[in-house]
mmCIF file of C-alpha atoms and ligand atoms in Angstrom:
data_model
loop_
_atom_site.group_PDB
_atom_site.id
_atom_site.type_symbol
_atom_site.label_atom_id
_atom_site.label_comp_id
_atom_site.label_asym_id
_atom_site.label_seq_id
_atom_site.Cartn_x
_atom_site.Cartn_y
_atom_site.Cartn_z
ATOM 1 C CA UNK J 1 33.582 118.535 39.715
ATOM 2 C CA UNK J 2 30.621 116.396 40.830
ATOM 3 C CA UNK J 3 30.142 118.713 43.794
ATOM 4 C CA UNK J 4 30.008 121.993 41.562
ATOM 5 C CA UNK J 5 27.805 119.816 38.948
ATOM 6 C CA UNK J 6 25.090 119.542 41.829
ATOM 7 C CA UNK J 7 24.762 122.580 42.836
ATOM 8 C CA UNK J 8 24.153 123.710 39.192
ATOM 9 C CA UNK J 9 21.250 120.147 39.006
ATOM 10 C CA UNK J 10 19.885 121.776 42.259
ATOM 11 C CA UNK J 11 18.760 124.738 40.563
ATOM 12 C CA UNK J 12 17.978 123.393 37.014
ATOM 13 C CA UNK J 13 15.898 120.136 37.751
ATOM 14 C CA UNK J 14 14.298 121.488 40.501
ATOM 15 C CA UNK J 15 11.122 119.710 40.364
ATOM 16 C CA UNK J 16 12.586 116.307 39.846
ATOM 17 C CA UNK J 17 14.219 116.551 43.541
ATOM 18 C CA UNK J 18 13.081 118.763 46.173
ATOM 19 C CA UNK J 19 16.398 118.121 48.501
ATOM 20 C CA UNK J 20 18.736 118.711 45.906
ATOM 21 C CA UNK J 21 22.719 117.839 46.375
ATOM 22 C CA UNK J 22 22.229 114.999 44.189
ATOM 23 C CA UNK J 23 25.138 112.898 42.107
ATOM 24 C CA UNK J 24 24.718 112.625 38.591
ATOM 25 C CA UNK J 25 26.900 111.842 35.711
ATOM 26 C CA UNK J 26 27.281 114.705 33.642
ATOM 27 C CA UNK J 27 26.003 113.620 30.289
ATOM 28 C CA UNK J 28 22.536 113.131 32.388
ATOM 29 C CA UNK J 29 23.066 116.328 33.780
ATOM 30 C CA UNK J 30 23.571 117.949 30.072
ATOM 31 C CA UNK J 31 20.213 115.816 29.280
ATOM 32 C CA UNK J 32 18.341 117.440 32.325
ATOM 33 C CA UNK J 33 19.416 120.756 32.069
ATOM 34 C CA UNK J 34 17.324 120.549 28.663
ATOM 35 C CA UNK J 35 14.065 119.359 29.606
ATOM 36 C CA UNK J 36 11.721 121.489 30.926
ATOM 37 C CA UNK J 37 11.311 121.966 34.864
ATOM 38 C CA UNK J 38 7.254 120.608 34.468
ATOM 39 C CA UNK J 39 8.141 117.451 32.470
ATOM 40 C CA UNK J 40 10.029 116.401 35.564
ATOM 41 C CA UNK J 41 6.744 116.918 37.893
ATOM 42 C CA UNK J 42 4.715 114.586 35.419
ATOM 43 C CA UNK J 43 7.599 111.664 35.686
ATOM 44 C CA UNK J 44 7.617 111.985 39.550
ATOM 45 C CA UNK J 45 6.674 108.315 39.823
ATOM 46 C CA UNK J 46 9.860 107.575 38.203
ATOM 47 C CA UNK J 47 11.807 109.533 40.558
ATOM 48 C CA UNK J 48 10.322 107.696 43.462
ATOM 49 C CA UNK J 49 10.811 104.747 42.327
ATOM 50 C CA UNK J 50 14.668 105.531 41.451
ATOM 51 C CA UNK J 51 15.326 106.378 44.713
ATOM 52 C CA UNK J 52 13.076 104.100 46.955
ATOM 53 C CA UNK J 53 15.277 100.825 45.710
ATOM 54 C CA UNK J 54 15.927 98.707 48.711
ATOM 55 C CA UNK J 55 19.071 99.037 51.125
ATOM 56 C CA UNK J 56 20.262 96.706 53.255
ATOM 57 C CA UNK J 57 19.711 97.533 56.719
ATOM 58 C CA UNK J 58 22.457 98.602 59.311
ATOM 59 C CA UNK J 59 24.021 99.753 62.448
ATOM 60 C CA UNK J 60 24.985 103.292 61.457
ATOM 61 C CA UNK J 61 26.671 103.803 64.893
ATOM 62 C CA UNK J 62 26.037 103.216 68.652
ATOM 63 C CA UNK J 63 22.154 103.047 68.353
ATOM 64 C CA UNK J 64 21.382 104.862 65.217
ATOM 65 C CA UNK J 65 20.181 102.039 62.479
ATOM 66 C CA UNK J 66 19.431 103.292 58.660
ATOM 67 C CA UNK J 67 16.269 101.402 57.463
ATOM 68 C CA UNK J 68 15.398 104.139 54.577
ATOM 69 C CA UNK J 69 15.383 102.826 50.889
ATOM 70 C CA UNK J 70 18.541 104.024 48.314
ATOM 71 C CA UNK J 71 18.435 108.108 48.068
ATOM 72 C CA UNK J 72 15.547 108.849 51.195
ATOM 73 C CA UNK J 73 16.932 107.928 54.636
ATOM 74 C CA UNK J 74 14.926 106.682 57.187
ATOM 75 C CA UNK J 75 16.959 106.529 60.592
ATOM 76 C CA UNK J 76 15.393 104.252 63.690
ATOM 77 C CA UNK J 77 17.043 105.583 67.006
ATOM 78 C CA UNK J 78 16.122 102.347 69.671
ATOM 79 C CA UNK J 79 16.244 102.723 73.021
ATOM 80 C CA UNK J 80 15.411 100.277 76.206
ATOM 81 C CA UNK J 81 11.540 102.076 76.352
ATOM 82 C CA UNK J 82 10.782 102.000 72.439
ATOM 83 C CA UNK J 83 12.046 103.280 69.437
ATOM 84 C CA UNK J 84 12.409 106.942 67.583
ATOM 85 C CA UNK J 85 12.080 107.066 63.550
ATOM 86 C CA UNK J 86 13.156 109.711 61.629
ATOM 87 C CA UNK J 87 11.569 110.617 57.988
ATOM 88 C CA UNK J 88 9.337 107.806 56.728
ATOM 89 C CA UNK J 89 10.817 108.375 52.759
ATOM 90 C CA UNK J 90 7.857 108.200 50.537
ATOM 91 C CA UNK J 91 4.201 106.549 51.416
ATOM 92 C CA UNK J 92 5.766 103.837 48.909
ATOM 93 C CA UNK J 93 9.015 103.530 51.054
ATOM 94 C CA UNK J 94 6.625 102.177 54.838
ATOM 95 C CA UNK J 95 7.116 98.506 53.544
ATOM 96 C CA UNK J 96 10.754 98.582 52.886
ATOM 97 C CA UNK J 97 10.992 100.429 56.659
ATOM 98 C CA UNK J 98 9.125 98.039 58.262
ATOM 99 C CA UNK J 99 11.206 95.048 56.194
ATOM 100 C CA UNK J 100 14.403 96.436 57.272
ATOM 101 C CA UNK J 101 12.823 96.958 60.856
ATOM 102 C CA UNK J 102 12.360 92.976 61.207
ATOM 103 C CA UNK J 103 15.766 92.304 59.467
ATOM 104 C CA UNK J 104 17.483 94.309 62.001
ATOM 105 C CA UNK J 105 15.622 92.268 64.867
ATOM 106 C CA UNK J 106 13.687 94.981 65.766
ATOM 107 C CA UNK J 107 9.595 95.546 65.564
ATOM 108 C CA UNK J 108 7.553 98.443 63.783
ATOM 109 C CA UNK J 109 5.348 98.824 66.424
ATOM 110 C CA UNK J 110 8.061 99.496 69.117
ATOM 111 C CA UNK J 111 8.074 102.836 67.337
ATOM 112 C CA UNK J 112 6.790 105.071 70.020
ATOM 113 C CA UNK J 113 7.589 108.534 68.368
ATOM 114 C CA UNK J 114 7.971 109.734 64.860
ATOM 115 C CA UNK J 115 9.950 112.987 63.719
ATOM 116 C CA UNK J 116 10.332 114.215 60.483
ATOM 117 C CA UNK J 117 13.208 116.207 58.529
ATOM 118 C CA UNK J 118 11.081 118.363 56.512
ATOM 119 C CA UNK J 119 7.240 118.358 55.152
ATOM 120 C CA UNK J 120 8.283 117.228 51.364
ATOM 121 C CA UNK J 121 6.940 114.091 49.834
ATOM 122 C CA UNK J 122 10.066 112.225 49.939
ATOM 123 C CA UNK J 123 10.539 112.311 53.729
ATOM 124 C CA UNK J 124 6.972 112.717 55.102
ATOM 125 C CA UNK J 125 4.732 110.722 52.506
ATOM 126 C CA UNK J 126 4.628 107.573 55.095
ATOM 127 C CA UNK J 127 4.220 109.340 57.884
ATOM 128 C CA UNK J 128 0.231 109.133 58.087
ATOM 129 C CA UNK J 129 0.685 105.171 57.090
ATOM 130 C CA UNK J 130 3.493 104.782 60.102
ATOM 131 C CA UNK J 131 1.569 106.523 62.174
ATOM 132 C CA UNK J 132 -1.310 104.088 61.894
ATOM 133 C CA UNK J 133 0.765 100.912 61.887
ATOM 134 C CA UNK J 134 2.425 102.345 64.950
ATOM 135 C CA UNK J 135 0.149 104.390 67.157
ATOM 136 C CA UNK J 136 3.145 106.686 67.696
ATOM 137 C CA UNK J 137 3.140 110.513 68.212
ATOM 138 C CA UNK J 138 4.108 112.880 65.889
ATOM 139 C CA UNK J 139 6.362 115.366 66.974
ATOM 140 C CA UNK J 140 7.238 118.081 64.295
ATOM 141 C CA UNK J 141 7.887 121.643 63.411
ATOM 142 C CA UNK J 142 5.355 124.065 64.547
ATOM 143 C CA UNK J 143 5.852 125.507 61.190
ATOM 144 C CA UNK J 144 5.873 122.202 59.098
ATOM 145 C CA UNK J 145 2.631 121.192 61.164
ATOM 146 C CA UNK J 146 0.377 123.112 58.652
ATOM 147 C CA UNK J 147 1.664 121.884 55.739
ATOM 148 C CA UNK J 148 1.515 117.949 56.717
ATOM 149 C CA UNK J 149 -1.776 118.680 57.954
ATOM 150 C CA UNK J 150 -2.512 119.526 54.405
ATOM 151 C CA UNK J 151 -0.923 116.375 53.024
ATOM 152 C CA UNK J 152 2.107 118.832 51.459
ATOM 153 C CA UNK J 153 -1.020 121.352 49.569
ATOM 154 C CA UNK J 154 -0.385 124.786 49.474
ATOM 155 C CA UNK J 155 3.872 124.125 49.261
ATOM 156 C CA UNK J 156 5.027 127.779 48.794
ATOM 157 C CA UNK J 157 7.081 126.691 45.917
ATOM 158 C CA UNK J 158 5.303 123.594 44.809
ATOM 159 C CA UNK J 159 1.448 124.493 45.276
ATOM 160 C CA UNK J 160 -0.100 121.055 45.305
ATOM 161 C CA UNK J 161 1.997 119.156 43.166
ATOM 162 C CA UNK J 162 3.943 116.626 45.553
ATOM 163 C CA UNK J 163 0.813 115.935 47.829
ATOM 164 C CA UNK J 164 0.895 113.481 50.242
ATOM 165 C CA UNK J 165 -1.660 111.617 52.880
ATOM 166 C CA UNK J 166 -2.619 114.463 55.404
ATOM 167 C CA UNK J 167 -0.640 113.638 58.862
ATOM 168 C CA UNK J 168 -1.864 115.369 62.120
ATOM 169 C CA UNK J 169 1.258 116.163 64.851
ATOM 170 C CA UNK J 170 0.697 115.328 68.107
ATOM 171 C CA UNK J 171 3.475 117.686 69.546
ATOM 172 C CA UNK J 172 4.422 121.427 68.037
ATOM 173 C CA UNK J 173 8.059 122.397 68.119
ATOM 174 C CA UNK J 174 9.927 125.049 68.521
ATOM 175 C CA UNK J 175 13.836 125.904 68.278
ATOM 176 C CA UNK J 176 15.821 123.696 71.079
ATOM 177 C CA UNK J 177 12.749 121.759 72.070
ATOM 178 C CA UNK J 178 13.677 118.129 72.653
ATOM 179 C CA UNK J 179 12.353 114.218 72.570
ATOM 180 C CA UNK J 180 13.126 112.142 74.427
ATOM 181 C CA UNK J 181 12.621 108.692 75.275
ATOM 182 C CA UNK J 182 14.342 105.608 77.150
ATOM 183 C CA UNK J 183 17.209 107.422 77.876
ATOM 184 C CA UNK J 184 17.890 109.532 74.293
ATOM 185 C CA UNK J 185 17.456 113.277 73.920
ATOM 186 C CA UNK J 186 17.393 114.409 70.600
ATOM 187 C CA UNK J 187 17.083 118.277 69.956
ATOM 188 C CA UNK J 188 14.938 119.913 66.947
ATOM 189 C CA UNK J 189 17.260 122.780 65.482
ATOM 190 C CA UNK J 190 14.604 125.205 63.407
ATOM 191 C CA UNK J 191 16.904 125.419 59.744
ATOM 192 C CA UNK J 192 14.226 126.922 57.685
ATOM 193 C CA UNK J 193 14.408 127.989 54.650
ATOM 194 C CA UNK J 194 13.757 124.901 52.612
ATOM 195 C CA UNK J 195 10.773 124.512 54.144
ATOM 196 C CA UNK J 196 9.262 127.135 56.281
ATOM 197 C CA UNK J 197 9.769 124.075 59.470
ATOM 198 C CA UNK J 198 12.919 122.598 58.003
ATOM 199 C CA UNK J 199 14.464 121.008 61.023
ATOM 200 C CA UNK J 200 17.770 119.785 61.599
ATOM 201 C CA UNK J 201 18.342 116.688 64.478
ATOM 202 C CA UNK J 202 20.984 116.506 67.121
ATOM 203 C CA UNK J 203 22.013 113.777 69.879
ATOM 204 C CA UNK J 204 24.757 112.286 71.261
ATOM 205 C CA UNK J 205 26.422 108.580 70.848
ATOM 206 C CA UNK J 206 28.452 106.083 72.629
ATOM 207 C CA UNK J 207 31.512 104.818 70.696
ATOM 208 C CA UNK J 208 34.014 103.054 71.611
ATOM 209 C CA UNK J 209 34.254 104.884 74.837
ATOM 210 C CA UNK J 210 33.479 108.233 73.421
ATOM 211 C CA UNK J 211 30.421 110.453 73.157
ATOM 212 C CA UNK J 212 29.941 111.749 69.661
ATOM 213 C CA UNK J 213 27.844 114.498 68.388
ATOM 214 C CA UNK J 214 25.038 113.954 65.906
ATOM 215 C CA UNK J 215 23.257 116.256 63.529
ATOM 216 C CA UNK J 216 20.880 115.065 61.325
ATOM 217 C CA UNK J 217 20.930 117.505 58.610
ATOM 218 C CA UNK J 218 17.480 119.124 57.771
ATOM 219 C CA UNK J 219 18.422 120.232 54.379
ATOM 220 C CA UNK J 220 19.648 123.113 53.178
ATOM 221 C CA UNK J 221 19.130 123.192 49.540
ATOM 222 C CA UNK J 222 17.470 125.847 47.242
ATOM 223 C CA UNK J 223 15.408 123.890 44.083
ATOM 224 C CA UNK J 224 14.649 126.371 42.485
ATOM 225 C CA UNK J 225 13.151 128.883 44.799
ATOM 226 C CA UNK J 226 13.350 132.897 44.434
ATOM 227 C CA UNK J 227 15.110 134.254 47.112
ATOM 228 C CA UNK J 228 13.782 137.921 46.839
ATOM 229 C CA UNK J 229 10.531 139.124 46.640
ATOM 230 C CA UNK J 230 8.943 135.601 47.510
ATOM 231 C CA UNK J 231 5.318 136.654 47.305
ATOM 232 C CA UNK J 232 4.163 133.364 49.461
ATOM 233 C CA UNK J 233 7.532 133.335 52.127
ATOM 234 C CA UNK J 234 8.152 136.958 52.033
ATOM 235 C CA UNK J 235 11.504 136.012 54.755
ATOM 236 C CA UNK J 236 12.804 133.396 52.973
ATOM 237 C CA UNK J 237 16.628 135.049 52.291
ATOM 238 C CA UNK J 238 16.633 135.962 55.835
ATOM 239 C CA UNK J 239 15.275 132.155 57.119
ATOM 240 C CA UNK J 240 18.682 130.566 54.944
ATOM 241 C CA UNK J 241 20.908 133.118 55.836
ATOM 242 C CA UNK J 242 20.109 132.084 59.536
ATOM 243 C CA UNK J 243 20.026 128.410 59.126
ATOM 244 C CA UNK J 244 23.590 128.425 58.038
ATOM 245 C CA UNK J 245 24.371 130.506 61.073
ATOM 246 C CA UNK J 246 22.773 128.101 63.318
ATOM 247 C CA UNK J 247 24.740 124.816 61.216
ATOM 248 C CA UNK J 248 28.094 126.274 61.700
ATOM 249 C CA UNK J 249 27.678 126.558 64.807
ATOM 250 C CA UNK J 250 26.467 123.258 65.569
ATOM 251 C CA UNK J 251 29.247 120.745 66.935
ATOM 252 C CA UNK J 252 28.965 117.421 64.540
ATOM 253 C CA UNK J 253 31.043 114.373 64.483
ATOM 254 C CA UNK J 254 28.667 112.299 63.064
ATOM 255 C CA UNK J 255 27.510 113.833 59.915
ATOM 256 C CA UNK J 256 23.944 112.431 58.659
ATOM 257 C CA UNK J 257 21.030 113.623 56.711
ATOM 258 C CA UNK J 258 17.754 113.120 54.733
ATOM 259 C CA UNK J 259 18.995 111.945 51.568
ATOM 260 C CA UNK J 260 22.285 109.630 51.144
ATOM 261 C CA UNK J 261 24.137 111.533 48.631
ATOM 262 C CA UNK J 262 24.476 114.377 51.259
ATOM 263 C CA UNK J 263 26.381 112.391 53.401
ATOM 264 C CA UNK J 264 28.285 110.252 51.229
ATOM 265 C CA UNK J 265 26.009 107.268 52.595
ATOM 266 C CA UNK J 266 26.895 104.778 49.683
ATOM 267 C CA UNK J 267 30.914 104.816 49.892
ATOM 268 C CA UNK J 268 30.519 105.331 53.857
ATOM 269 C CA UNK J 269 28.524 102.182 54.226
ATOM 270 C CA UNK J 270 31.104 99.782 51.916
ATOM 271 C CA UNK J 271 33.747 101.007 54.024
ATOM 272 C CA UNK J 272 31.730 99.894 57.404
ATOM 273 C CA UNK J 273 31.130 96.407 55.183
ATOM 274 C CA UNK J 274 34.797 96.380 54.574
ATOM 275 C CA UNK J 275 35.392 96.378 58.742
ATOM 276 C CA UNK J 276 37.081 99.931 58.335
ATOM 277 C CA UNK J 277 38.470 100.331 61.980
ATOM 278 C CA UNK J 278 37.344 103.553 62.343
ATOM 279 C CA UNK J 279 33.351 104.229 61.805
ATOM 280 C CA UNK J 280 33.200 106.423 58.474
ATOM 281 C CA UNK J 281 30.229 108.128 59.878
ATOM 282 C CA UNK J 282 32.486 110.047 61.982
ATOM 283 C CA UNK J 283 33.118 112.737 59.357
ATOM 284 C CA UNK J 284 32.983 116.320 61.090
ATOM 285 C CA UNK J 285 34.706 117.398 58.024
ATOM 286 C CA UNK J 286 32.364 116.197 55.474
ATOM 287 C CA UNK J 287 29.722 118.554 57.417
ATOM 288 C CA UNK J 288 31.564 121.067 57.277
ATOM 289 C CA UNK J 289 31.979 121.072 53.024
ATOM 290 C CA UNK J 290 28.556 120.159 53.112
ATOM 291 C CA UNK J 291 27.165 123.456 55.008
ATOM 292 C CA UNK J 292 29.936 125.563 52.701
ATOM 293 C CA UNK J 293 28.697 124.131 49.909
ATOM 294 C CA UNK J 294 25.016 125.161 50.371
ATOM 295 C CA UNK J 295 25.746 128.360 51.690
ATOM 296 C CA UNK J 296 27.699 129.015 48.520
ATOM 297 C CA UNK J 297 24.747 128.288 46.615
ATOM 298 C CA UNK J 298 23.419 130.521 48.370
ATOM 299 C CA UNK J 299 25.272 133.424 48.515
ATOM 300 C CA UNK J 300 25.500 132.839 44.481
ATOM 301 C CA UNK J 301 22.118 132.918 43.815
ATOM 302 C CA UNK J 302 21.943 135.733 46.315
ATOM 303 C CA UNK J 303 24.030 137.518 44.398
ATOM 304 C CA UNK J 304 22.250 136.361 40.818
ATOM 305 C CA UNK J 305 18.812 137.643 42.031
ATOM 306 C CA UNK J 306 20.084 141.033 43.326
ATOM 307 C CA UNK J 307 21.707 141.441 40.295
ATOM 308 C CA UNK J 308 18.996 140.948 38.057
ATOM 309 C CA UNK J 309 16.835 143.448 39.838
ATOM 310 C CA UNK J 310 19.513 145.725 39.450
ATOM 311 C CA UNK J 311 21.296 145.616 42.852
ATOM 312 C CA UNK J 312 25.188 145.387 43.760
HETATM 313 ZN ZN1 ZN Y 401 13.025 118.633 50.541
#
């Protein structure tokens, strides 16, 4: 019920979330599905702040740590030579980061690269302030590179609305290019489609004896965006339709992503509190309803637009 509930929030509060998939009760979600799409983008500094509550920090597995704040991950991948962080939440979300950096016993500016999810507010906003605490490279999405250069301006769905402080990336990537550093490879998937750069994360882990594979979701979500006849991303049907080819066919044990509700991160981290034997993170089936889910959403909406304009 909650699941199908989301999917419908995706669509109808579309402004208030960019990432969609997002658990509400449903008397709030009969409240939302009232109010206006553009009241949402004027109470955006209440949406940061009800996601960017602090989380304590902690071992997620082998030598993936989650220092993000309540609903925007932030993942810190250490290794012997430096560190690797993933998504910086919002610009508001650096001093929780670097907090949860020191509690973990690690330091901010062992950070010697920084990768990024996707080129919304809510994973790339701290970015430009990381990078200068830091003095680590950015290494993102060819096609994401324009729009943090912009500082999020110009969104093809959200014009200027969710802007953010301009970051410049050091490195360009394309599809299968990898970082790596002290020992860790981590591979940028291209899952576009959310945004034009949207990039999904993969590595391997040590646990227990066994190597486990990683994917860092991108995200796969569609707030609110016309999938035919997109004026400003003219491909953008054909961009989803391929990023849930290339998530099926990824091979994921360890199922994570850029906001926690995707991955169940709340009940998943009580149970690794509790001392749960085996490491709830390893959840290859939870990806899998995950990248059903959206592609339903998908095909629905599909299906809705061609519809309307008269189609099968
Ligand atoms: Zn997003």
């Amino acid at each position: 019920m909650i699941r199908d509930n989301r999917n419908l929030l995706c669509a109808a509060s579309a402004s208030l979330r960019l990432c969609g998939l997002y658990t509400f009760s449903k008397r709030l979600l009969a409240l939302l599905l009232l109010i206006p799409a553009l009241a949402f983008a004027q109470s955006d500094s209440a949406t940061s702040r009800a996601w960017n509550q602090p989380v304590k920090p902690y071992r997620v597995i082998g030598n993936i740590y989650y220092v993000g704040a309540t609903e925007v991950s932030s993942f810190l991948i250490t290794t012997p030579q430096g560190h690797i962080l993933l998504d910086s939440g919002f610009e508001e979300t650096v001093p929780l980061i670097r907090d949860n950096i020191n509690k973990l016993g690690f330091k901010l500016e062992d950070i010697k690269v920084l990768i990024n999810s996707h080129a919304h507010y809510d994973h790339c906003g701290g970015l430009a302030d990381l990078k200068e605490l830091t003095g680590a490279k950015l290494a993102a999405s060819e096609a994401d590179a324009a729009l943090l250069a912009n500082g999020g301006k110009g969104d093809f769905q959200w014009g200027d609305t969710f802007a953010y402080k301009p970051v410049t990336v050091d490195r360009k990537l394309r599809d299968r290019d990898t970082v790596e550093l002290g020992g860790v490879v981590m591979t940028a998937r291209l899952t576009p489609g959310h945004t034009k750069g949207c990039t999904t994360w993969t590595m391997k882990v040590e646990e227990g004896g066994r190597q486990l594979d990683v994917v860092f979701v991108g995200s796969a979500s569609i707030p609110g965006y016309k999938l035919l006849g997109n004026a400003k991303y003219t491909n953008i049907s054909e961009d989803y339709a391929h990023t849930f080819e290339v998530l099926k066919g990824l091979k994921c044990d360890v199922f994570l992503g850029p906001h926690g509700s995707f991955f169940s991160m709340k009940e998943k981290m009580a149970r690794l509190e509790k001392g749960e034997k085996k490491n709830p993170f390893i959840d290859p089936q939870g990806y899998r309803d995950y990248v059903e889910r959206a592609e339903k959403n998908y095909r629905d909406q599909l299906q809705k637009e061609s519809r309307a304009k008269g189609g099968k």
